[in-house]
PDB file of C-alpha atoms in Angstrom:
ATOM      1  CA  UNK A   1      14.963   9.951   1.833  1.00 42.00           C
ATOM      2  CA  UNK A   2      14.190   6.546   3.387  1.00 53.00           C
ATOM      3  CA  UNK A   3      11.873   4.137   1.635  1.00 66.00           C
ATOM      4  CA  UNK A   4      10.527   0.650   1.997  1.00 73.00           C
ATOM      5  CA  UNK A   5      11.929  -1.993  -0.242  1.00 82.00           C
ATOM      6  CA  UNK A   6       9.162  -4.502  -0.836  1.00 84.00           C
ATOM      7  CA  UNK A   7      10.514  -7.996  -1.377  1.00 83.00           C
ATOM      8  CA  UNK A   8       8.057 -10.095  -3.375  1.00 84.00           C
ATOM      9  CA  UNK A   9       8.797 -13.802  -3.816  1.00 83.00           C
ATOM     10  CA  UNK A  10       7.344 -15.224  -7.003  1.00 82.00           C
ATOM     11  CA  UNK A  11       6.880 -18.959  -7.515  1.00 80.00           C
ATOM     12  CA  UNK A  12       5.205 -20.873 -10.312  1.00 73.00           C
ATOM     13  CA  UNK A  13       2.376 -23.265  -9.602  1.00 67.00           C
ATOM     14  CA  UNK A  14       2.005 -26.663 -11.264  1.00 53.00           C
ATOM     15  CA  UNK A  15      -0.040 -25.233 -14.172  1.00 53.00           C
ATOM     16  CA  UNK A  16       3.156 -23.680 -15.530  1.00 46.00           C
ATOM     17  CA  UNK A  17       4.497 -26.970 -16.803  1.00 43.00           C
ATOM     18  CA  UNK A  18       1.304 -28.038 -18.527  1.00 43.00           C
ATOM     19  CA  UNK A  19       0.692 -24.827 -20.446  1.00 46.00           C
ATOM     20  CA  UNK A  20      -2.971 -24.790 -19.420  1.00 41.00           C
ATOM     21  CA  UNK A  21      -4.984 -22.361 -17.368  1.00 47.00           C
ATOM     22  CA  UNK A  22      -6.468 -24.569 -14.633  1.00 44.00           C
ATOM     23  CA  UNK A  23      -9.734 -22.634 -14.243  1.00 47.00           C
ATOM     24  CA  UNK A  24     -10.412 -22.043 -17.914  1.00 45.00           C
ATOM     25  CA  UNK A  25      -9.069 -25.460 -18.997  1.00 38.00           C
ATOM     26  CA  UNK A  26      -7.826 -23.796 -22.138  1.00 43.00           C
ATOM     27  CA  UNK A  27      -4.399 -23.917 -23.722  1.00 41.00           C
ATOM     28  CA  UNK A  28      -2.360 -20.794 -23.075  1.00 47.00           C
ATOM     29  CA  UNK A  29       0.549 -21.484 -25.394  1.00 45.00           C
ATOM     30  CA  UNK A  30       2.243 -18.757 -27.371  1.00 44.00           C
ATOM     31  CA  UNK A  31       4.509 -19.707 -30.241  1.00 47.00           C
ATOM     32  CA  UNK A  32       7.981 -18.292 -29.667  1.00 45.00           C
ATOM     33  CA  UNK A  33      10.227 -20.243 -31.996  1.00 50.00           C
ATOM     34  CA  UNK A  34      11.898 -23.285 -30.443  1.00 52.00           C
ATOM     35  CA  UNK A  35      10.539 -22.659 -26.939  1.00 52.00           C
ATOM     36  CA  UNK A  36       7.268 -24.314 -25.913  1.00 62.00           C
ATOM     37  CA  UNK A  37       6.084 -21.349 -23.829  1.00 67.00           C
ATOM     38  CA  UNK A  38       7.313 -17.875 -23.032  1.00 64.00           C
ATOM     39  CA  UNK A  39       7.627 -18.731 -19.336  1.00 67.00           C
ATOM     40  CA  UNK A  40       9.995 -21.668 -19.902  1.00 72.00           C
ATOM     41  CA  UNK A  41      12.943 -19.270 -19.651  1.00 75.00           C
ATOM     42  CA  UNK A  42      11.933 -18.086 -16.177  1.00 74.00           C
ATOM     43  CA  UNK A  43      13.279 -19.725 -13.000  1.00 82.00           C
ATOM     44  CA  UNK A  44      10.942 -21.768 -10.780  1.00 82.00           C
ATOM     45  CA  UNK A  45      10.985 -19.013  -8.199  1.00 85.00           C
ATOM     46  CA  UNK A  46      12.555 -15.599  -7.964  1.00 84.00           C
ATOM     47  CA  UNK A  47      12.542 -12.473  -5.822  1.00 87.00           C
ATOM     48  CA  UNK A  48      11.569  -8.974  -6.897  1.00 87.00           C
ATOM     49  CA  UNK A  49      12.791  -5.975  -4.923  1.00 89.00           C
ATOM     50  CA  UNK A  50      10.580  -2.957  -5.547  1.00 90.00           C
ATOM     51  CA  UNK A  51       9.588   0.372  -4.034  1.00 90.00           C
ATOM     52  CA  UNK A  52       5.976   1.377  -3.433  1.00 89.00           C
ATOM     53  CA  UNK A  53       5.866   3.494  -6.602  1.00 91.00           C
ATOM     54  CA  UNK A  54       6.630   0.325  -8.620  1.00 92.00           C
ATOM     55  CA  UNK A  55       3.741  -1.536  -6.987  1.00 92.00           C
ATOM     56  CA  UNK A  56       1.449   1.431  -7.705  1.00 94.00           C
ATOM     57  CA  UNK A  57       2.581   1.440 -11.337  1.00 93.00           C
ATOM     58  CA  UNK A  58       2.008  -2.351 -11.601  1.00 93.00           C
ATOM     59  CA  UNK A  59      -1.489  -1.940 -10.172  1.00 95.00           C
ATOM     60  CA  UNK A  60      -2.300   0.903 -12.562  1.00 95.00           C
ATOM     61  CA  UNK A  61      -1.140  -1.040 -15.633  1.00 93.00           C
ATOM     62  CA  UNK A  62      -3.141  -4.122 -14.669  1.00 93.00           C
ATOM     63  CA  UNK A  63      -6.284  -2.168 -13.759  1.00 94.00           C
ATOM     64  CA  UNK A  64      -6.338   0.327 -16.626  1.00 92.00           C
ATOM     65  CA  UNK A  65      -4.507  -1.317 -19.529  1.00 90.00           C
ATOM     66  CA  UNK A  66      -4.655  -5.089 -19.132  1.00 92.00           C
ATOM     67  CA  UNK A  67      -7.878  -5.935 -17.305  1.00 93.00           C
ATOM     68  CA  UNK A  68      -9.944  -3.198 -18.943  1.00 92.00           C
ATOM     69  CA  UNK A  69     -10.330  -2.549 -22.674  1.00 90.00           C
ATOM     70  CA  UNK A  70     -10.663   1.221 -22.866  1.00 88.00           C
ATOM     71  CA  UNK A  71     -11.299   1.168 -26.628  1.00 90.00           C
ATOM     72  CA  UNK A  72     -14.659  -0.552 -26.197  1.00 92.00           C
ATOM     73  CA  UNK A  73     -15.214   0.279 -22.526  1.00 91.00           C
ATOM     74  CA  UNK A  74     -15.502  -3.239 -21.058  1.00 92.00           C
ATOM     75  CA  UNK A  75     -13.575  -5.509 -18.762  1.00 92.00           C
ATOM     76  CA  UNK A  76     -11.521  -8.268 -20.382  1.00 92.00           C
ATOM     77  CA  UNK A  77     -11.768 -10.489 -17.317  1.00 92.00           C
ATOM     78  CA  UNK A  78     -14.336 -11.876 -14.885  1.00 93.00           C
ATOM     79  CA  UNK A  79     -12.211 -11.457 -11.751  1.00 92.00           C
ATOM     80  CA  UNK A  80     -12.398  -8.167  -9.897  1.00 93.00           C
ATOM     81  CA  UNK A  81      -9.201  -6.123  -9.759  1.00 95.00           C
ATOM     82  CA  UNK A  82      -8.526  -5.725  -6.028  1.00 96.00           C
ATOM     83  CA  UNK A  83      -8.106  -2.323  -4.455  1.00 96.00           C
ATOM     84  CA  UNK A  84      -4.499  -1.349  -3.924  1.00 95.00           C
ATOM     85  CA  UNK A  85      -3.743  -1.568  -0.194  1.00 93.00           C
ATOM     86  CA  UNK A  86      -2.567   1.554   1.560  1.00 89.00           C
ATOM     87  CA  UNK A  87       1.137   2.251   1.585  1.00 85.00           C
ATOM     88  CA  UNK A  88       2.910   0.954   4.679  1.00 81.00           C
ATOM     89  CA  UNK A  89       3.404   3.474   7.479  1.00 83.00           C
ATOM     90  CA  UNK A  90       7.118   4.160   7.134  1.00 81.00           C
ATOM     91  CA  UNK A  91       7.204   6.100  10.394  1.00 86.00           C
ATOM     92  CA  UNK A  92       5.906   3.168  12.442  1.00 88.00           C
ATOM     93  CA  UNK A  93       8.308   0.747  10.794  1.00 85.00           C
ATOM     94  CA  UNK A  94      11.260   3.121  11.321  1.00 86.00           C
ATOM     95  CA  UNK A  95      10.444   3.498  15.019  1.00 89.00           C
ATOM     96  CA  UNK A  96      10.005  -0.256  15.453  1.00 88.00           C
ATOM     97  CA  UNK A  97      13.296  -1.003  13.698  1.00 87.00           C
ATOM     98  CA  UNK A  98      15.087   1.679  15.723  1.00 89.00           C
ATOM     99  CA  UNK A  99      13.703   0.188  18.942  1.00 90.00           C
ATOM    100  CA  UNK A 100      15.355  -3.145  18.095  1.00 87.00           C
ATOM    101  CA  UNK A 101      18.727  -1.442  17.644  1.00 87.00           C
ATOM    102  CA  UNK A 102      19.243  -3.446  14.438  1.00 85.00           C
ATOM    103  CA  UNK A 103      19.029  -1.656  11.083  1.00 82.00           C
ATOM    104  CA  UNK A 104      18.570  -5.019   9.343  1.00 80.00           C
ATOM    105  CA  UNK A 105      15.820  -6.153  11.698  1.00 81.00           C
ATOM    106  CA  UNK A 106      13.249  -6.781   8.960  1.00 77.00           C
ATOM    107  CA  UNK A 107      15.750  -8.907   7.024  1.00 78.00           C
ATOM    108  CA  UNK A 108      16.430 -11.281   9.910  1.00 76.00           C
ATOM    109  CA  UNK A 109      14.930 -14.706   9.254  1.00 74.00           C
ATOM    110  CA  UNK A 110      14.776 -15.502  12.957  1.00 72.00           C
ATOM    111  CA  UNK A 111      12.983 -12.345  14.129  1.00 65.00           C
ATOM    112  CA  UNK A 112      10.544 -14.404  16.183  1.00 64.00           C
ATOM    113  CA  UNK A 113      13.442 -15.918  18.172  1.00 67.00           C
ATOM    114  CA  UNK A 114      15.018 -12.552  19.011  1.00 70.00           C
ATOM    115  CA  UNK A 115      14.028 -10.409  21.970  1.00 67.00           C
ATOM    116  CA  UNK A 116      12.309 -11.244  25.235  1.00 64.00           C
ATOM    117  CA  UNK A 117       8.939 -12.397  23.933  1.00 64.00           C
ATOM    118  CA  UNK A 118       7.071  -9.938  26.177  1.00 66.00           C
ATOM    119  CA  UNK A 119       4.335  -7.812  24.625  1.00 64.00           C
ATOM    120  CA  UNK A 120       6.463  -4.659  25.001  1.00 74.00           C
ATOM    121  CA  UNK A 121       9.496  -6.272  23.348  1.00 85.00           C
ATOM    122  CA  UNK A 122      10.547  -4.224  20.264  1.00 86.00           C
ATOM    123  CA  UNK A 123      11.209  -7.365  18.221  1.00 84.00           C
ATOM    124  CA  UNK A 124       7.702  -8.635  18.947  1.00 84.00           C
ATOM    125  CA  UNK A 125       6.173  -5.253  18.124  1.00 86.00           C
ATOM    126  CA  UNK A 126       8.061  -5.162  14.823  1.00 86.00           C
ATOM    127  CA  UNK A 127       6.953  -8.704  13.999  1.00 84.00           C
ATOM    128  CA  UNK A 128       3.306  -7.866  14.736  1.00 86.00           C
ATOM    129  CA  UNK A 129       3.490  -4.703  12.627  1.00 87.00           C
ATOM    130  CA  UNK A 130       5.101  -6.622   9.757  1.00 86.00           C
ATOM    131  CA  UNK A 131       2.648  -9.526  10.000  1.00 86.00           C
ATOM    132  CA  UNK A 132      -0.416  -7.278  10.041  1.00 88.00           C
ATOM    133  CA  UNK A 133       0.769  -5.385   6.979  1.00 89.00           C
ATOM    134  CA  UNK A 134       2.072  -8.321   4.953  1.00 88.00           C
ATOM    135  CA  UNK A 135      -0.476 -11.026   5.831  1.00 89.00           C
ATOM    136  CA  UNK A 136      -3.594  -8.867   6.184  1.00 91.00           C
ATOM    137  CA  UNK A 137      -3.041  -6.351   3.379  1.00 92.00           C
ATOM    138  CA  UNK A 138      -0.383  -7.306   0.857  1.00 92.00           C
ATOM    139  CA  UNK A 139      -0.942 -11.080   0.907  1.00 91.00           C
ATOM    140  CA  UNK A 140      -4.664 -10.940   0.050  1.00 93.00           C
ATOM    141  CA  UNK A 141      -3.993  -8.222  -2.556  1.00 95.00           C
ATOM    142  CA  UNK A 142      -1.445 -10.335  -4.435  1.00 93.00           C
ATOM    143  CA  UNK A 143      -3.621 -13.463  -4.156  1.00 92.00           C
ATOM    144  CA  UNK A 144      -6.475 -11.601  -5.868  1.00 94.00           C
ATOM    145  CA  UNK A 145      -4.119 -10.013  -8.374  1.00 93.00           C
ATOM    146  CA  UNK A 146      -2.878 -13.504  -9.339  1.00 90.00           C
ATOM    147  CA  UNK A 147      -6.456 -14.422 -10.253  1.00 91.00           C
ATOM    148  CA  UNK A 148      -6.687 -11.303 -12.406  1.00 93.00           C
ATOM    149  CA  UNK A 149      -3.379 -12.005 -14.159  1.00 90.00           C
ATOM    150  CA  UNK A 150      -4.426 -15.606 -14.867  1.00 88.00           C
ATOM    151  CA  UNK A 151      -7.373 -14.312 -16.926  1.00 90.00           C
ATOM    152  CA  UNK A 152      -5.525 -11.702 -18.964  1.00 90.00           C
ATOM    153  CA  UNK A 153      -4.779 -12.862 -22.507  1.00 87.00           C
ATOM    154  CA  UNK A 154      -1.115 -13.782 -22.910  1.00 83.00           C
ATOM    155  CA  UNK A 155      -0.612 -11.585 -25.959  1.00 85.00           C
ATOM    156  CA  UNK A 156      -1.434  -8.553 -23.778  1.00 88.00           C
ATOM    157  CA  UNK A 157       1.071  -9.621 -21.143  1.00 83.00           C
ATOM    158  CA  UNK A 158       3.739 -10.144 -23.776  1.00 79.00           C
ATOM    159  CA  UNK A 159       3.131  -6.700 -25.310  1.00 80.00           C
ATOM    160  CA  UNK A 160       2.998  -4.900 -21.967  1.00 76.00           C
ATOM    161  CA  UNK A 161       5.788  -2.432 -21.235  1.00 66.00           C
TER     162      UNK A 161
END
């Protein structure tokens, strides 16, 4: 059964090095032996490859276990957990990829240079479909989710399975 593989690039902002939450101006250091911070072991940027069910599970954990304290019935954070965007339309993406004749079409870094450039060009149609989904739905979702994650107490993130 075909599926999307969502490729999410993660990169640390400058606050990582300082150990402070920029908005709260509060130290967010967790003692872990010889390391200064738990995130020191992570690379500066990395790529996650996930299926939609993994993104749904991530959203559920953040919304129901991390951002909300069910024991006392209140939110732990001020930021609003964004709504999970709808799942990408696999059928449309499959047809657009098939029209290009290239099974790796979405992995090509130079997609905008391929094809004729006309509005009916399959490469252009695939690029528009991809841009609308990634920039208009997933991008804003992850930007808002970053704000949520920045407010969640570190001990909860460390204990999260």
